[in-house]
Coordinates of N, CA, C and O in Angstrom, one line a residue:
X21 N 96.6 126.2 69.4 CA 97.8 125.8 68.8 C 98.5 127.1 68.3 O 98.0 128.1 68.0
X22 N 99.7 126.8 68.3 CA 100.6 128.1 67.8 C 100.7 128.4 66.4 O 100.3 127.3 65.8
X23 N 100.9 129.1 65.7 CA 100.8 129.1 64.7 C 102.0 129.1 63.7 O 102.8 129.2 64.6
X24 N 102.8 129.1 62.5 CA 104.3 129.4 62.1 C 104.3 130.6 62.1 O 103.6 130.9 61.1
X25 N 104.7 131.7 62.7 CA 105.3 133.5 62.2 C 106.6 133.0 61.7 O 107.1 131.9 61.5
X26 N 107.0 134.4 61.7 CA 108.0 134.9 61.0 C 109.4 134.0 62.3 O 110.4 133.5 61.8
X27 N 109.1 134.0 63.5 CA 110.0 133.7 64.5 C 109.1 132.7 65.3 O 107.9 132.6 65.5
X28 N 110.1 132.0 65.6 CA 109.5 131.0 66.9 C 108.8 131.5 67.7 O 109.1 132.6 68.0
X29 N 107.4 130.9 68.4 CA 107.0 131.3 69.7 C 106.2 129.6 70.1 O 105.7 128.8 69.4
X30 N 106.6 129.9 71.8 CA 106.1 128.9 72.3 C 105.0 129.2 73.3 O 104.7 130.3 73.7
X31 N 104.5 127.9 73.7 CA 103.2 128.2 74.6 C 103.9 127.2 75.8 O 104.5 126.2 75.5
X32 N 103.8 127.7 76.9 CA 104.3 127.2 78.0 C 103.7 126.1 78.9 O 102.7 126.4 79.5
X33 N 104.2 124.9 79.0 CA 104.2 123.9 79.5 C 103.0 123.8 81.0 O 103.3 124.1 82.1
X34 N 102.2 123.6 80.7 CA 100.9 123.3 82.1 C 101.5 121.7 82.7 O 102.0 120.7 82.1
X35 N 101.2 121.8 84.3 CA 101.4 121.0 84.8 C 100.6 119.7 84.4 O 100.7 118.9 85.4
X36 N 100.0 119.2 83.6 CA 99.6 117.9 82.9 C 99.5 117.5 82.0 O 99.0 116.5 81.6
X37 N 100.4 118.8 81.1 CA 101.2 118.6 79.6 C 99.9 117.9 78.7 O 100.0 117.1 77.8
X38 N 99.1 118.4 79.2 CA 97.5 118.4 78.1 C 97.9 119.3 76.8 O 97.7 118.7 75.7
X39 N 98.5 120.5 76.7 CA 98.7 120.9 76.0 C 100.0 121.6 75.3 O 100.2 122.8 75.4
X40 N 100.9 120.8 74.6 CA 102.2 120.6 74.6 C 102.3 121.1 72.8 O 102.1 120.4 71.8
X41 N 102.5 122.6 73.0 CA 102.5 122.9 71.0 C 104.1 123.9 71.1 O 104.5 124.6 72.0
X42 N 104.9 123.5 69.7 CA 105.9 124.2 69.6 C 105.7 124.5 67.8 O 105.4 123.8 66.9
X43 N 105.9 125.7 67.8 CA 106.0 125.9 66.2 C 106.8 125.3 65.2 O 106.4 125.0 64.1
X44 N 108.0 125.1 65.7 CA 109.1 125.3 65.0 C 110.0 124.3 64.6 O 111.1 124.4 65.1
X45 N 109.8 123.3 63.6 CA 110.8 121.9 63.2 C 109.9 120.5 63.8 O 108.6 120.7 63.9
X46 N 110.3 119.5 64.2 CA 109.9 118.3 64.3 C 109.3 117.3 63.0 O 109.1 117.7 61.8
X47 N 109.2 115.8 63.7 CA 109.3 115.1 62.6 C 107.3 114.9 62.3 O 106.8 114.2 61.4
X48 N 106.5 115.5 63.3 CA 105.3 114.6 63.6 C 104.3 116.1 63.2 O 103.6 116.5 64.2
X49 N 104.2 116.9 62.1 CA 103.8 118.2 61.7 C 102.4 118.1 61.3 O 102.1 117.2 60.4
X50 N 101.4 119.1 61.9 CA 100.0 118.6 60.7 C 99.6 120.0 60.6 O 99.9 120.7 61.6
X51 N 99.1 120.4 59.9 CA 98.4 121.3 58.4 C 98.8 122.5 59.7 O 99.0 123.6 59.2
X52 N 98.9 122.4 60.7 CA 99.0 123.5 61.8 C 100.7 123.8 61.8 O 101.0 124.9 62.1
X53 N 101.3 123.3 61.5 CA 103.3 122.9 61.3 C 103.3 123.4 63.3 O 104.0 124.1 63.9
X54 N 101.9 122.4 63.7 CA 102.9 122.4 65.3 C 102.9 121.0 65.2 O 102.2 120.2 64.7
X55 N 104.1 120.9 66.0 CA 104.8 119.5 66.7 C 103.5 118.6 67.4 O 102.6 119.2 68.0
X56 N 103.6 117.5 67.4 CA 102.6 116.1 68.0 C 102.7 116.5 69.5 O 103.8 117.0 69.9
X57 N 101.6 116.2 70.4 CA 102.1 116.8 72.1 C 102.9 115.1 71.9 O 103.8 115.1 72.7
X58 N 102.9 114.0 71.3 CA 103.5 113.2 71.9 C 105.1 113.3 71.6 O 105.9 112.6 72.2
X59 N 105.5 114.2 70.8 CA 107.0 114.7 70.3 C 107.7 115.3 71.3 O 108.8 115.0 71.7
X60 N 106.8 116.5 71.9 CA 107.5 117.3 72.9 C 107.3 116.4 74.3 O 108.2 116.2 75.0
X61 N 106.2 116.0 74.5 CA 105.7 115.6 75.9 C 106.9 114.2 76.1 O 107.4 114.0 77.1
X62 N 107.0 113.3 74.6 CA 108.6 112.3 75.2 C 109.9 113.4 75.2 O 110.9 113.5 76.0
X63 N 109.6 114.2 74.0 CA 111.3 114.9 74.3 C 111.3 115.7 76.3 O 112.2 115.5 77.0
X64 N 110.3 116.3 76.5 CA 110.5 116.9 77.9 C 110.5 115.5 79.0 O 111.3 115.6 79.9
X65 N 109.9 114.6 78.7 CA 109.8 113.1 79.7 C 111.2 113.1 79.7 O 111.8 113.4 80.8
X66 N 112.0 112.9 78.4 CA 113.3 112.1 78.4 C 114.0 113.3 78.7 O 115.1 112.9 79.1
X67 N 113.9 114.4 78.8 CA 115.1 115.0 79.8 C 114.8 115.0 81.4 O 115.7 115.2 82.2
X68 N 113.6 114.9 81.8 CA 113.5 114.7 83.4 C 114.1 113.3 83.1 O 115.1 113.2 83.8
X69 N 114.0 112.6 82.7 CA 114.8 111.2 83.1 C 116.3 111.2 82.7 O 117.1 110.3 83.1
X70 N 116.6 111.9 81.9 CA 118.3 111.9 82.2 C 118.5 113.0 83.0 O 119.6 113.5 82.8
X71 N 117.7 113.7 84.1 CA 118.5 114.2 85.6 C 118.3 113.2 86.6 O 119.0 113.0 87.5
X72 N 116.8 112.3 86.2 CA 116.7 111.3 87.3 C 116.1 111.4 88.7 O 116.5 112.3 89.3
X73 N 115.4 110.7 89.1 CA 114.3 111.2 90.3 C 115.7 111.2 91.6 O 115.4 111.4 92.8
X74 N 116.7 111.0 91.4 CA 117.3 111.0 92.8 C 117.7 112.5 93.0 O 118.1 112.7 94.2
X75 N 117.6 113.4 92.2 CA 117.4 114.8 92.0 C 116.2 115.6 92.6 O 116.4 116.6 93.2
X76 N 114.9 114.8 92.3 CA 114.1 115.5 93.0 C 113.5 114.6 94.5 O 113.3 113.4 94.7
X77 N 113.3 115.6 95.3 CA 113.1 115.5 97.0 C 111.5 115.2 97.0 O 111.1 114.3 97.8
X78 N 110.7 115.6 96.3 CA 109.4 116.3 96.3 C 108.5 114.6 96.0 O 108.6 114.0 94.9
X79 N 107.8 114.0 97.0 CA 107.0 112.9 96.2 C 106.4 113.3 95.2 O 106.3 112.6 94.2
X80 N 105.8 114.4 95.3 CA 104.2 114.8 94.7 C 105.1 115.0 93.2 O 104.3 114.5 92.3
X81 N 106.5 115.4 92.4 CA 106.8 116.0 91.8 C 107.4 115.0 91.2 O 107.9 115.3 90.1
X82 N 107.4 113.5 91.9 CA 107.9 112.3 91.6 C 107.0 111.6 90.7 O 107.0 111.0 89.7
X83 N 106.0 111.9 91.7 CA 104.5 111.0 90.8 C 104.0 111.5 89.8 O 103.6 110.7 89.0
X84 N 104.0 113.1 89.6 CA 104.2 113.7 88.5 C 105.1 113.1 87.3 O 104.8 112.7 86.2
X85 N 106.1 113.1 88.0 CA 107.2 112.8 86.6 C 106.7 111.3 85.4 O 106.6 111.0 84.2
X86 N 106.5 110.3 87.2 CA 106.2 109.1 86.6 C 104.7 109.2 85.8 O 104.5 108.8 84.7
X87 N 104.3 109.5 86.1 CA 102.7 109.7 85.0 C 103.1 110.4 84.1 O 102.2 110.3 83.2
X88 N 104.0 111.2 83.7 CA 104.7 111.7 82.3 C 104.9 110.8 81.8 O 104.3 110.6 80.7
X89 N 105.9 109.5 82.4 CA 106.3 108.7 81.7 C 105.4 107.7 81.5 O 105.4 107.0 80.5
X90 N 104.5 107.4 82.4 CA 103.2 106.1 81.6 C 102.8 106.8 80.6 O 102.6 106.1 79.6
X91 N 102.3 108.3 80.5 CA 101.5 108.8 79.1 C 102.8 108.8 78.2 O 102.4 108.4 77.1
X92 N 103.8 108.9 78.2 CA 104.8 108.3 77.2 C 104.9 107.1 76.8 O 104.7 106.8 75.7
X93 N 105.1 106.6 77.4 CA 105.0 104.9 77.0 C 103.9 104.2 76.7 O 103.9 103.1 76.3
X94 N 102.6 105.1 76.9 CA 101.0 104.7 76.7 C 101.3 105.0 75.0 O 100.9 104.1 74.2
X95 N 101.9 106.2 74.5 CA 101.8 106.9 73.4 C 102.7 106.4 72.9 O 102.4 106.4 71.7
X96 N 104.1 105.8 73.1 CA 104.9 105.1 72.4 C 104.7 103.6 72.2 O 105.3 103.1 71.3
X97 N 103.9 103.0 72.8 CA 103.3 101.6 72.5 C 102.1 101.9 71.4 O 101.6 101.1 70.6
X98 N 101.8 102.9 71.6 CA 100.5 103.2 70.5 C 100.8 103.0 69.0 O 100.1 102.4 68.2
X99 N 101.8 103.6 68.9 CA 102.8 103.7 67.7 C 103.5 102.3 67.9 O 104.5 102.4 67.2
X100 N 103.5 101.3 68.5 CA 104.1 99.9 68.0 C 105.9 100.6 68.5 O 106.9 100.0 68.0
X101 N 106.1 101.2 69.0 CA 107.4 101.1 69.5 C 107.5 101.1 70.9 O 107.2 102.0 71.7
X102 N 108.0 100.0 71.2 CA 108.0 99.0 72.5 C 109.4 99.5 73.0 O 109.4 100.1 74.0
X103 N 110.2 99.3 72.4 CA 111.8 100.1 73.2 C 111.0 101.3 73.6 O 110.4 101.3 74.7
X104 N 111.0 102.0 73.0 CA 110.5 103.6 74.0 C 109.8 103.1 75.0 O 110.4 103.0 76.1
X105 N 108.2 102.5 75.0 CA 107.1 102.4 75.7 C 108.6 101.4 77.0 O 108.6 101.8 78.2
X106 N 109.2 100.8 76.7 CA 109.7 100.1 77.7 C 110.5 100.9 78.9 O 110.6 100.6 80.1
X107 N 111.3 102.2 77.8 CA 112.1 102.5 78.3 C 111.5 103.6 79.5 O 112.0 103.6 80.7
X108 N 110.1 104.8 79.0 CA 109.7 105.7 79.7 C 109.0 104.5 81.2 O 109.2 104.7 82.4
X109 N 108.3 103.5 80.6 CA 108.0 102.9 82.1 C 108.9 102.1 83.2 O 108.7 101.9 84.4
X110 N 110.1 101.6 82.3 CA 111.4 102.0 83.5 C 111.9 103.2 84.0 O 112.8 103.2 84.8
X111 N 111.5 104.1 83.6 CA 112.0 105.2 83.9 C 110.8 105.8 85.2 O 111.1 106.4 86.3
X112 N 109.3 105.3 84.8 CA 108.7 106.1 85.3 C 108.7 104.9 86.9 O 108.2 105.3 87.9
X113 N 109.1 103.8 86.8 CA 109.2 103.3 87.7 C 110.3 103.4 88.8 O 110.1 102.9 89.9
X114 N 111.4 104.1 88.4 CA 112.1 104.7 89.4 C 111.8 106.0 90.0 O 112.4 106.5 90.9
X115 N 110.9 106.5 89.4 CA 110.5 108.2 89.7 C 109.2 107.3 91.5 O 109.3 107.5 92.7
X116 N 108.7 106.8 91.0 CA 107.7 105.8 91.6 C 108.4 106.0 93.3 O 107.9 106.6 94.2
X117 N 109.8 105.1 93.1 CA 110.9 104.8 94.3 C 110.5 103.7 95.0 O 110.0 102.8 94.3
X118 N 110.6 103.6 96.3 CA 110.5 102.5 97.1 C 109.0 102.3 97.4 O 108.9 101.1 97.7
X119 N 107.9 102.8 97.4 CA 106.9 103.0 97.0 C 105.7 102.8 96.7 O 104.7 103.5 97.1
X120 N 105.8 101.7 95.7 CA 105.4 101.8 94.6 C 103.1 101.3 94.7 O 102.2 101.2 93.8
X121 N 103.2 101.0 96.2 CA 101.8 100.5 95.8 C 101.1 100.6 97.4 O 100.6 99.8 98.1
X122 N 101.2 102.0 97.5 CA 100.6 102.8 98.7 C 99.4 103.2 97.6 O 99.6 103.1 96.4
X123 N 98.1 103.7 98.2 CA 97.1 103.9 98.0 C 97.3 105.3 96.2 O 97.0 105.2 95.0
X124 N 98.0 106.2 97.1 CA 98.3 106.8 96.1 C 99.1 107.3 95.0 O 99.3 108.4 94.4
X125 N 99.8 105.8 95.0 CA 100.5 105.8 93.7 C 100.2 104.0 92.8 O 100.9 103.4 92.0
X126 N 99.3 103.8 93.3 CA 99.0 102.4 93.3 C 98.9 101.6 91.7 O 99.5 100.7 91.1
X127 N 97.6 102.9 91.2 CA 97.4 102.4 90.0 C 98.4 103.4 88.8 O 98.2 103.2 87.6
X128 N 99.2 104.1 89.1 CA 100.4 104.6 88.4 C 100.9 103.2 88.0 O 100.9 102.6 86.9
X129 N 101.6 102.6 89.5 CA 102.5 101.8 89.5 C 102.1 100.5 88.7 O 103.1 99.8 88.4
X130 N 100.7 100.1 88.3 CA 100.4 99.4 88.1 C 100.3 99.4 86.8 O 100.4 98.4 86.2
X131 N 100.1 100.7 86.3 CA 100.0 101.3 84.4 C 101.4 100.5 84.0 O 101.6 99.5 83.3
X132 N 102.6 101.6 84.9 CA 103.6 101.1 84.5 C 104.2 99.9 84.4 O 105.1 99.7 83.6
X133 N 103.8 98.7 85.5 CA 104.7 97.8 85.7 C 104.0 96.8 84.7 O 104.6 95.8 84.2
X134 N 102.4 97.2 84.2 CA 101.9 96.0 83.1 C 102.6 96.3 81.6 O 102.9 95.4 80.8
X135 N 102.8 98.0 81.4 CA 103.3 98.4 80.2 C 104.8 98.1 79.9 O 105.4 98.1 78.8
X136 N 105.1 97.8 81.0 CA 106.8 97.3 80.7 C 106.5 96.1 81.0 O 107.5 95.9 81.7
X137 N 105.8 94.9 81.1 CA 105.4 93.6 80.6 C 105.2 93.8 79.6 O 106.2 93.7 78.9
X138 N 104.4 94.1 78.9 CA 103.3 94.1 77.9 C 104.9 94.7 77.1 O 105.5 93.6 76.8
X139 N 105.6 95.7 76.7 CA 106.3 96.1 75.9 C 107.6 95.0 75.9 O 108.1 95.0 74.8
X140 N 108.1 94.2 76.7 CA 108.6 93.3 77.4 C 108.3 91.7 76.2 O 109.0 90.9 75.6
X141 N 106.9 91.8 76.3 CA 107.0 90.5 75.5 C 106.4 90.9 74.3 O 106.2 90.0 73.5
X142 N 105.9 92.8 73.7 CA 106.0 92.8 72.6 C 107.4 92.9 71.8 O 107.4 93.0 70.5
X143 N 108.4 92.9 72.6 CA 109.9 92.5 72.0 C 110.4 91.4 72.1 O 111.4 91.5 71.5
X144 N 110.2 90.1 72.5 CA 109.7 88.9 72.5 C 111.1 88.6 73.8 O 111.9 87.6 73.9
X145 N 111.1 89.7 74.7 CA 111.7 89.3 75.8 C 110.9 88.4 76.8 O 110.8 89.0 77.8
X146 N 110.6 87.6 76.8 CA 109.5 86.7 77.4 C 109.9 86.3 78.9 O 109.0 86.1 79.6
X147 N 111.1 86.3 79.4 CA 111.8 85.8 80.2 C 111.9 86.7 80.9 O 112.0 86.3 82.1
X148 N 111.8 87.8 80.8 CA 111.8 88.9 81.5 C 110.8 89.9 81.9 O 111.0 91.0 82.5
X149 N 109.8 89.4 81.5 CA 108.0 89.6 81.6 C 107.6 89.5 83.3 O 106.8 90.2 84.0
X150 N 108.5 88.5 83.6 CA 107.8 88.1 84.9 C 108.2 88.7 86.0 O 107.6 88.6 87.1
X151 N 109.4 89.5 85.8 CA 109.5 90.5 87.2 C 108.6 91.4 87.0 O 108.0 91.5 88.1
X152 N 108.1 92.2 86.3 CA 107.4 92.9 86.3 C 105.5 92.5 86.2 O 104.6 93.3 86.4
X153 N 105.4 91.3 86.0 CA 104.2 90.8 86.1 C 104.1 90.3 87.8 O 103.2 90.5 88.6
X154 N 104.7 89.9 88.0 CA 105.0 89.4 89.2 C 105.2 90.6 90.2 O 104.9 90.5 91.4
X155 N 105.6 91.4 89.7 CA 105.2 92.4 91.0 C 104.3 92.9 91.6 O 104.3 93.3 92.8
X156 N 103.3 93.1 90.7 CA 101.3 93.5 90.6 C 101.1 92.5 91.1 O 100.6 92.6 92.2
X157 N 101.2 91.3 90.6 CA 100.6 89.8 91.3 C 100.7 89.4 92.7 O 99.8 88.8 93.2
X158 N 102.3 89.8 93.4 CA 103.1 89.4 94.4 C 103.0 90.6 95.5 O 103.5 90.4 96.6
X159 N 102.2 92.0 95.1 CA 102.4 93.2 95.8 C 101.8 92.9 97.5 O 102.2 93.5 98.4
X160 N 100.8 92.0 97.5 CA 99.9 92.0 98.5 C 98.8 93.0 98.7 O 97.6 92.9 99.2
X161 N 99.7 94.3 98.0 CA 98.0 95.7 97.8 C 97.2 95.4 97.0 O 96.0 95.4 97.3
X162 N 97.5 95.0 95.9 CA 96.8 94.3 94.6 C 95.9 93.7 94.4 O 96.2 92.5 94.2
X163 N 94.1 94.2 94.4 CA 93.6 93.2 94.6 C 93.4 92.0 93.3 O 94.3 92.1 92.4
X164 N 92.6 91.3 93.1 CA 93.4 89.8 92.1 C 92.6 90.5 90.8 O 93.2 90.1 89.8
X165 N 91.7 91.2 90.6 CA 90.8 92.0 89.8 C 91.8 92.9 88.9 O 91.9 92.8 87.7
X166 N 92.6 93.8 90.0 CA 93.5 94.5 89.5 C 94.9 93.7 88.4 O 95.5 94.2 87.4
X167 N 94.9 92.3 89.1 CA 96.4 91.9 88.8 C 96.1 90.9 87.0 O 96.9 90.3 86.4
X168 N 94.9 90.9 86.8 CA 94.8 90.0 85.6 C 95.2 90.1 84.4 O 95.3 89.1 83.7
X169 N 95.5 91.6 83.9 CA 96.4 92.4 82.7 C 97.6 91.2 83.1 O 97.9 90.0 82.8
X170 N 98.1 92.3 84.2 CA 99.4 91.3 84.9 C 99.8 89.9 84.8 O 100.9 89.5 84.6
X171 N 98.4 89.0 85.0 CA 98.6 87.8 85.1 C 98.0 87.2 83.5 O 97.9 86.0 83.4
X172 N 97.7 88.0 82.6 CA 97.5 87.5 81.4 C 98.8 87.5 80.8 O 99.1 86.4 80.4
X173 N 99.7 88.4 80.5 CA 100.9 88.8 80.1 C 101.9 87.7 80.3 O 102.7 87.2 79.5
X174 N 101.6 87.4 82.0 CA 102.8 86.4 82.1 C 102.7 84.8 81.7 O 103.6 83.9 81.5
X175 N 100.8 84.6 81.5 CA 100.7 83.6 81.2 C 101.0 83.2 79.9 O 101.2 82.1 79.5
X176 N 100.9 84.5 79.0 CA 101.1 84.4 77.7 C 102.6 83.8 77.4 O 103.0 82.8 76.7
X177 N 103.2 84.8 78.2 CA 105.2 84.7 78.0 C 105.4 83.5 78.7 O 106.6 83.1 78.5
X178 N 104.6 82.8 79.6 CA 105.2 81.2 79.5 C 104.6 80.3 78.6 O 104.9 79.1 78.6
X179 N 103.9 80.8 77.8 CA 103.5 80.1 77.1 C 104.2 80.0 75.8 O 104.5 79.0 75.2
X180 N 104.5 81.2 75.5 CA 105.6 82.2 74.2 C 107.0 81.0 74.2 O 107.5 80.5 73.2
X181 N 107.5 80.9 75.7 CA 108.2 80.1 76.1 C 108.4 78.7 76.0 O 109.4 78.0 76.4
X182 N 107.1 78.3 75.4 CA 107.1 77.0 75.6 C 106.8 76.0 77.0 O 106.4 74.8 76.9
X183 N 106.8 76.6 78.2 CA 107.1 76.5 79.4 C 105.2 76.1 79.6 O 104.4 76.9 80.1
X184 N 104.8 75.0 79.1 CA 103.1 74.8 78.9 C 103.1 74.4 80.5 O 102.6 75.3 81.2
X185 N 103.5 73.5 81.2 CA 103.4 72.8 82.6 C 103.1 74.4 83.7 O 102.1 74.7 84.3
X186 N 104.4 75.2 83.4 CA 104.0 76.5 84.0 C 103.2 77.1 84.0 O 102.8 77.8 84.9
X187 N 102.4 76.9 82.6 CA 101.5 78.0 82.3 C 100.4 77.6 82.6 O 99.6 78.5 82.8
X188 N 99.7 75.9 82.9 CA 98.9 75.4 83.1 C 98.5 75.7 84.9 O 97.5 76.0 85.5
X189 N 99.6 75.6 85.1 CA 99.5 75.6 86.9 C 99.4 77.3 87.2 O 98.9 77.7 88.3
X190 N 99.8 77.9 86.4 CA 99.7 79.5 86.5 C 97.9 79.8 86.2 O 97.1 80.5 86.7
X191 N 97.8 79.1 85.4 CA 96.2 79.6 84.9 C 95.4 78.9 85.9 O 94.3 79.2 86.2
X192 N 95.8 78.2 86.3 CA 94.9 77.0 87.5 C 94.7 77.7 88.7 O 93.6 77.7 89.4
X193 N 95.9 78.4 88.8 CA 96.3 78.9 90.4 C 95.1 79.6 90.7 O 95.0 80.1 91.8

């Protein structure tokens, strides 16, 4: 970890942002006065996502980005804030692209599409649970092992819903 001097210094960004320390201000400070890696690691997520994966060419730099944004939204649902956690796994779902459930981007795709469920009906958007539950379920790569996060979520939000007839034939299926 960095330490406070007299002037800022930083330690430079590794490709899996395991180690993410800045000396200088933030709101998330401990006895070290460096920044939380989850402070910098959403502030650097959220500026690759306002340039936007239609920017970068590179898969490999794509699936990078999007695993930025599931460990963001892993770390902003941690902390009970569901808009972020919502917002980094839409985000990291476009980095993803057309994509999304070839061998190796499978279980990325699958972090993200349950955590923007899961954040989805931790904001009591219930209605809106199911495109993204439904897409793990409905992938065909998916084996049924994999999809039950998936398929608990949506059972839950028809249930949240009121929608019991659904939810019975959903749990049956």
């Amino acid at each position: 970890k960095t330490k406070l001097d007299s002037a800022p210094t930083y330690q430079p960004i590794d490709a899996t942002m395991e180690q993410l320390y800045i000396c200088d201000g933030g709101d998330e400070q401990n006895e070290d006065s460096s920044v939380s890696i989850h402070s910098l690691s959403g502030i650097a997520t959220t500026q690759i996502n306002k340039a936007g994966p239609e920017f970068i060419s590179d898969r490999s730099q794509r699936n990078r980005f999007a695993g930025w944004n599931l460990r963001a939204a892993k770390e902003s649902a941690a902390k009970s804030n569901f808009r972020a956690a919502l917002y980094y796994c839409k985000n990291g779902i476009l980095f993803i692209g057309d994509v999304p459930w070839i061998i190796e981007t499978r279980q990325l795709s699958i972090g993200l599409h349950e955590g923007a469920a899961f954040a989805l009906f931790a904001l009591g958007k219930w209605s809106e649970v199911a495109e993204y539950s439904n897409a793990i379920i409905d992938s065909g790569s998916v084996d049924f092992e994999q999809s039950l996060v998936a398929q608990n979520i949506l059972i839950r939000s028809l249930e949240a819903m009121g929608h019991y007839a659904n939810t019975i034939a959903r749990g049956l299926a």
